[in-house]
Each structure stands twice: as C-alpha cells, then as structure tokens.
PDB file of C-alpha atoms in Angstrom:
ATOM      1  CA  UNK I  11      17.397  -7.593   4.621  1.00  0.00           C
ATOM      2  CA  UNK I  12      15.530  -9.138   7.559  1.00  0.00           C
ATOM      3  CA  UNK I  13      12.210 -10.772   7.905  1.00  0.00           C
ATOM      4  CA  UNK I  14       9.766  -9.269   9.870  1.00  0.00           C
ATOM      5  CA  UNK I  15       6.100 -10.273  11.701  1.00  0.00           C
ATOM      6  CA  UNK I  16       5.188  -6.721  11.802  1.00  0.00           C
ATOM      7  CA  UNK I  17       6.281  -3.569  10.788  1.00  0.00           C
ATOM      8  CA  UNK I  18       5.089  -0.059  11.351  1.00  0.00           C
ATOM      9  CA  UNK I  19       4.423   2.082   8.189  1.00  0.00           C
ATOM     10  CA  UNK I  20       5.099   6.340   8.117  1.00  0.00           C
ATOM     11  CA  UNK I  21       3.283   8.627   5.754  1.00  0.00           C
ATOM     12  CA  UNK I  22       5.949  10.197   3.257  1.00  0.00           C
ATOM     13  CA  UNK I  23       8.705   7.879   4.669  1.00  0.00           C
ATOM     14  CA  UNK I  24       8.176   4.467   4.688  1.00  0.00           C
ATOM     15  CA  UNK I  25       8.896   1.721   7.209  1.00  0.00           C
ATOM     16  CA  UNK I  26      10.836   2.436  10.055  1.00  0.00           C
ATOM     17  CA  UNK I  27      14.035   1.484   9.937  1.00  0.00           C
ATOM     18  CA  UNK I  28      14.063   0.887   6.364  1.00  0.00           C
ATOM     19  CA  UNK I  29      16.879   1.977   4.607  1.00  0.00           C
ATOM     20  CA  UNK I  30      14.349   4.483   2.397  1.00  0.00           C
ATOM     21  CA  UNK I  31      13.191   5.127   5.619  1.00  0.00           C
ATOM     22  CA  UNK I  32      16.859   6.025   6.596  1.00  0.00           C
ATOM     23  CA  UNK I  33      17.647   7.449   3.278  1.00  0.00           C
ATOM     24  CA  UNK I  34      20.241   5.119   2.552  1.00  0.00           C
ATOM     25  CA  UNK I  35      18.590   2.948  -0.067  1.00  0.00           C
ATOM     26  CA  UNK I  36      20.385   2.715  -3.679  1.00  0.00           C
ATOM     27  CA  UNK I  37      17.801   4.409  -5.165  1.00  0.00           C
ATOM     28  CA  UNK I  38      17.239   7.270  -2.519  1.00  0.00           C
ATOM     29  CA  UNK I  39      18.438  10.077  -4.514  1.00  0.00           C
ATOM     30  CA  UNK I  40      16.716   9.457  -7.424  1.00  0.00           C
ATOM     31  CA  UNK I  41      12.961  11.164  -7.196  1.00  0.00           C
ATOM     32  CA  UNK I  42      10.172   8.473  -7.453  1.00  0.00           C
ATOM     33  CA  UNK I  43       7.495   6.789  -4.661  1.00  0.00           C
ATOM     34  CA  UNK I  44       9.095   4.315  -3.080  1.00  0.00           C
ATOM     35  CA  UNK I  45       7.997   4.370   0.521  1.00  0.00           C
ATOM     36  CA  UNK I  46       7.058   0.567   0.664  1.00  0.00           C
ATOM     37  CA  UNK I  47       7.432  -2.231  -2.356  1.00  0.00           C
ATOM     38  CA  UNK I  48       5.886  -5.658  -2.619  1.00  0.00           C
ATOM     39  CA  UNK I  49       5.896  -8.504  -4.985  1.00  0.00           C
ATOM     40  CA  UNK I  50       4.675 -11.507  -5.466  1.00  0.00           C
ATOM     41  CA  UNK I  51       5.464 -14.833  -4.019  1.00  0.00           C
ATOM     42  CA  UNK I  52       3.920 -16.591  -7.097  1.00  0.00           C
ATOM     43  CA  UNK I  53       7.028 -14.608  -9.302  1.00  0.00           C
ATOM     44  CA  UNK I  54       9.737 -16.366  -7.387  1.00  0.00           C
ATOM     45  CA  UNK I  55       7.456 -19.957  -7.693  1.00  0.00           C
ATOM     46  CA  UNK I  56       8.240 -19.052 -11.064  1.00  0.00           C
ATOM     47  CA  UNK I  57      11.434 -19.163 -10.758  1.00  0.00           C
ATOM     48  CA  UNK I  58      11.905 -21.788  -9.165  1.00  0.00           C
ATOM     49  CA  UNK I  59       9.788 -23.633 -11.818  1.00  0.00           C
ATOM     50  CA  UNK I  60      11.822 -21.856 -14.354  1.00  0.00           C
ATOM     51  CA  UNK I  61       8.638 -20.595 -16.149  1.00  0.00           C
ATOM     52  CA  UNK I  62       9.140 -19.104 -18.689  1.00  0.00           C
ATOM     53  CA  UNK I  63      12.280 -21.266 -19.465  1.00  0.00           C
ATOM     54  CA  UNK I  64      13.912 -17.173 -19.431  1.00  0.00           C
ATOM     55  CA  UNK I  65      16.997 -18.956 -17.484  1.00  0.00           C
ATOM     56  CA  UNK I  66      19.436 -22.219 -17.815  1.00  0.00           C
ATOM     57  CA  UNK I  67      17.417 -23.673 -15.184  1.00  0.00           C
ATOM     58  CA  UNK I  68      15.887 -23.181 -12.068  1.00  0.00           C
ATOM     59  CA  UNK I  69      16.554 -20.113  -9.498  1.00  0.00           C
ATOM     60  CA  UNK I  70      15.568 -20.015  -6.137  1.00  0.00           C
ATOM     61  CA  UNK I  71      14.719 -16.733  -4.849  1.00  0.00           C
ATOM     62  CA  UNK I  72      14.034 -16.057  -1.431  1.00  0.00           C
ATOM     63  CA  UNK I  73      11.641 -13.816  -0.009  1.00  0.00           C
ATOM     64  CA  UNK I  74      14.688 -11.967   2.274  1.00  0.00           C
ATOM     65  CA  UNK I  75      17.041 -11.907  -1.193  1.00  0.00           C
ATOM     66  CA  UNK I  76      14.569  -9.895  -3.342  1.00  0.00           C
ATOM     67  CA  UNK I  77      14.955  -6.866  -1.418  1.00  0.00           C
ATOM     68  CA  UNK I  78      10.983  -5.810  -1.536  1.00  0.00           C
ATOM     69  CA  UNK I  79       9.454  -4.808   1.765  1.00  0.00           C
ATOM     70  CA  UNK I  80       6.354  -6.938   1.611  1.00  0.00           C
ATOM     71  CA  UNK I  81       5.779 -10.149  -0.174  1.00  0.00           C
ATOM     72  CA  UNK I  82       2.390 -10.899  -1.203  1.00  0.00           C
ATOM     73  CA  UNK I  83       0.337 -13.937  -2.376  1.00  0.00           C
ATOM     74  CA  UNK I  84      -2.903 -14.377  -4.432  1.00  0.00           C
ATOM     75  CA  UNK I  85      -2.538 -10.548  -5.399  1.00  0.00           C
ATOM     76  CA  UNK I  86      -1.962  -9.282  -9.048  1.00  0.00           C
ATOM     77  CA  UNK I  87       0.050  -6.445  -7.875  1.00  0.00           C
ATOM     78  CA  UNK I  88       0.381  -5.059 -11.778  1.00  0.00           C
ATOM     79  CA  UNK I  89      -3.375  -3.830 -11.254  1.00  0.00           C
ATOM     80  CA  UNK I  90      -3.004  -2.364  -8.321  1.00  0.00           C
ATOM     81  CA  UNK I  91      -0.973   1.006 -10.361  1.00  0.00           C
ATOM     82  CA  UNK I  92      -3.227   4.172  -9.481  1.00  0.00           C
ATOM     83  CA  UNK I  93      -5.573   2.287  -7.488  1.00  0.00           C
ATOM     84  CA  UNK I  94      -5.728   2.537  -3.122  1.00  0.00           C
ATOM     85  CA  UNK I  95      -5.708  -0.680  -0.795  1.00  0.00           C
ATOM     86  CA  UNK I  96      -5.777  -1.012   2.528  1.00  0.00           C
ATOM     87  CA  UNK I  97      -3.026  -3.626   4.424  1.00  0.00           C
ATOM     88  CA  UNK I  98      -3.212  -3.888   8.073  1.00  0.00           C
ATOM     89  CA  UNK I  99      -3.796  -0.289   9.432  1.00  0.00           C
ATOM     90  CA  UNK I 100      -2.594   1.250   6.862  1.00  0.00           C
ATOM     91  CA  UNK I 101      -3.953   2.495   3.041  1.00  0.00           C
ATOM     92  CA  UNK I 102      -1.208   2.089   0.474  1.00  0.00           C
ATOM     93  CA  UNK I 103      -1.497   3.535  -3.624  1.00  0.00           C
ATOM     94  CA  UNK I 104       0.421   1.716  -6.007  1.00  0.00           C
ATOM     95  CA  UNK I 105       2.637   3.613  -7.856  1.00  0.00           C
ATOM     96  CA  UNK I 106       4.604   2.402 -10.990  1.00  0.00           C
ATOM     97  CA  UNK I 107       5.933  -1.036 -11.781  1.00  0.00           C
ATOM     98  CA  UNK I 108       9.206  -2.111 -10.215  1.00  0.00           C
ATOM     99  CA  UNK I 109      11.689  -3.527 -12.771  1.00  0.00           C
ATOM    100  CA  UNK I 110      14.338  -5.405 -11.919  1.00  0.00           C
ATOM    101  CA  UNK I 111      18.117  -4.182 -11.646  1.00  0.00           C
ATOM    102  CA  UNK I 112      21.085  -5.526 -12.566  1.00  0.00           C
ATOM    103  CA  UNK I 113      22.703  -4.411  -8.963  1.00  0.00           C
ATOM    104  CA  UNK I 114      20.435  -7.258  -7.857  1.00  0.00           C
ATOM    105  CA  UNK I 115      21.875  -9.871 -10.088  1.00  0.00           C
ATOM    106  CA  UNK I 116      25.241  -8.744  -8.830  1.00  0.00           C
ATOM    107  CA  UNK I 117      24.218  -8.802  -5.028  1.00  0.00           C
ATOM    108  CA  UNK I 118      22.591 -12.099  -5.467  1.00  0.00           C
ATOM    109  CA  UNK I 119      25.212 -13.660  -8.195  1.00  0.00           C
ATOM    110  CA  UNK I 120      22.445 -14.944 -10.326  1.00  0.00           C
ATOM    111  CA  UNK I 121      20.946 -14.232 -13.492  1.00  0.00           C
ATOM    112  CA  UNK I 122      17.498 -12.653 -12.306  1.00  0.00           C
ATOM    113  CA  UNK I 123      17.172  -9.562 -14.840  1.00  0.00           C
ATOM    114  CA  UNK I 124      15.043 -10.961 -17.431  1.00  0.00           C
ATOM    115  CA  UNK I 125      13.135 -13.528 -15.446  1.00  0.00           C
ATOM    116  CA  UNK I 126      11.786 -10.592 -13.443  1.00  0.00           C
ATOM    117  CA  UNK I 127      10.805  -8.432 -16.026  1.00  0.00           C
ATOM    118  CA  UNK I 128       7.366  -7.118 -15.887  1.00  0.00           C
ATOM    119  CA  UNK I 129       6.723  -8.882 -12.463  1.00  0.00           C
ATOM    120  CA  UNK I 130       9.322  -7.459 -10.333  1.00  0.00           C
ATOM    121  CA  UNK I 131       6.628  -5.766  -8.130  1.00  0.00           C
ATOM    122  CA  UNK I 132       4.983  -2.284  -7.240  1.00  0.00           C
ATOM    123  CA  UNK I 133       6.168   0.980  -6.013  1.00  0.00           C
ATOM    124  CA  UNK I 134       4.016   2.565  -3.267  1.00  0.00           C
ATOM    125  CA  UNK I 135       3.185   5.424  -1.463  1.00  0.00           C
ATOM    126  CA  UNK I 136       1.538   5.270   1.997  1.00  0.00           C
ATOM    127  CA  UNK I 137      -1.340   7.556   2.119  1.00  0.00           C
ATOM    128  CA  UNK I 138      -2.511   6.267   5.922  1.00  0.00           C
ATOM    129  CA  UNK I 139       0.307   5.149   7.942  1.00  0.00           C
ATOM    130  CA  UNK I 140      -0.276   2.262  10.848  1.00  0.00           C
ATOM    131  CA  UNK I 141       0.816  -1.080  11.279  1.00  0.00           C
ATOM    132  CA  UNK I 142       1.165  -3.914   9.437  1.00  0.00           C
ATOM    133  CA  UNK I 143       1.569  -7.422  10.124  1.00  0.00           C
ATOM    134  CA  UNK I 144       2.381 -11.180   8.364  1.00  0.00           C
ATOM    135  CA  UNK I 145      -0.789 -12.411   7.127  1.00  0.00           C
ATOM    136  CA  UNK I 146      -2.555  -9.180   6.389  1.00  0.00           C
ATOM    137  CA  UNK I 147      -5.271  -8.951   3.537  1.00  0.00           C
ATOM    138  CA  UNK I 148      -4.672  -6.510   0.675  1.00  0.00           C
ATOM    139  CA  UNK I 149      -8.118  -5.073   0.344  1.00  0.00           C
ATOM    140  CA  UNK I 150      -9.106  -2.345  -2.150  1.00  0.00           C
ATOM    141  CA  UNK I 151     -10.425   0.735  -1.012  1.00  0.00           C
ATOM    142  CA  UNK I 152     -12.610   3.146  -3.273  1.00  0.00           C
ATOM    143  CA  UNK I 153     -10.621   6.321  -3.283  1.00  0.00           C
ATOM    144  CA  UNK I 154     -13.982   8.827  -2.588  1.00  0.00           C
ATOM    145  CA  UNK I 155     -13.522   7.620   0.664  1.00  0.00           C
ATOM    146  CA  UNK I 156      -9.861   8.188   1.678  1.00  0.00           C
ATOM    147  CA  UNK I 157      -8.514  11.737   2.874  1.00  0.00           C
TER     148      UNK I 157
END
C-alpha cells in the first residue's frame, strides 16, 4: 500500500495503478463493485480507543495497513449504499458494505476481524471518473442529475 496526495480515478476500473486497477487484487476474480473503497478514520480511532472493548486492548491501525483506497473523516460511509457523491472530479455510488477479512488479520498479525465488523467501509463504483486529491469533500449528488 502507499499513501497518496492525489490519485486519478477510471470509470469501470478504478485507480490507476491499483492492484483492482491491475487486476491483481485478492478479490479480483470474484464479481462485485469494487473500483475504489473508503473507510473511516473515526473506525481505526476506535481502535485505538478499543471501543467497543471487542479486543484485549488497544490496536493501532494505520491508514496505509487497512488496505482501503481512500480514508475519510466526518462521513458515515454506511449511508452512503445506493446513494451518488461527488469527491474531487469525480462522482462515486456506494455499493455494499465492506466486511472485514481474516487475510487482513493475517497480513497485519492482529486481531482486527470483529472490531471491524459493520464499519469496515464501502464498496464503490465510479460513475464519473477524474481526479481526486487529499482533502477532498464527499458531497452528495441527487442522482436526476448524473448521466
């Protein structure tokens, strides 16, 4: 994984140079919309708060270890499934929920399965591609209005 300011998003591919980009992710051969995937920041505060107490203690999660493409803040991601929002340039849909896997516990040695559960982030398809960069707003967009 590496960090990125800016990144340039492709309708029906993803982000270039992404491995689901590349079609090299673990998950590439399975069918599902997975063209970009955020999460929250405040989910990993969690963590590191160890609330709720779903751990022996305290895990600290990194933005470059969860293995999202975009981290987000201030932004209930959960009601963004079926609805359109526009980041940078480009016009994302949410998908489905992204659960956690237990691949990711074994990458990252630590037990992050069940304190991720329900807020592991959001599967999305990019409906307008462009650019995006750090510090973007997630704004919703009413879907009468996007081709």
């Amino acid at each position: 994984m590496e960090e990125l300011t800016e990144a340039r998003l492709i309708e029906g591919r993803g982000i270039e140079g992404d491995r689901y980009f590349l079609g090299t992710g673990t998950y590439s051969p399975k069918p599902d919309v997975r063209e970009v995937t955020l999460i929250e920041i405040e989910a990993l505060e969690h963590l590191v708060r160890n609330d709720p107490p779903l751990q022996e203690g305290p895990l600290s999660l990194l933005p470059v270890d969860h293995r999202r493409n975009l981290t987000t803040r201030g932004v209930p991601l959960n009601h963004l499934v079926g609805k359109r929002f526009r980041v940078g340039e480009t016009i994302l849909e949410g998908g489905r929920l992204n659960f956690p896997c237990k691949y990711l516990e074994e990458l990252l040695g630590m037990p992050v399965y069940l304190p991720l559960y329900n807020r592991s982030g959001l599967n999305c398809r990019i409906v307008k591609g462009g650019t995006i960069r750090r510090g973007d707003a997630i704004e919703p967009v009413e879907s009468h209005g996007v081709q």
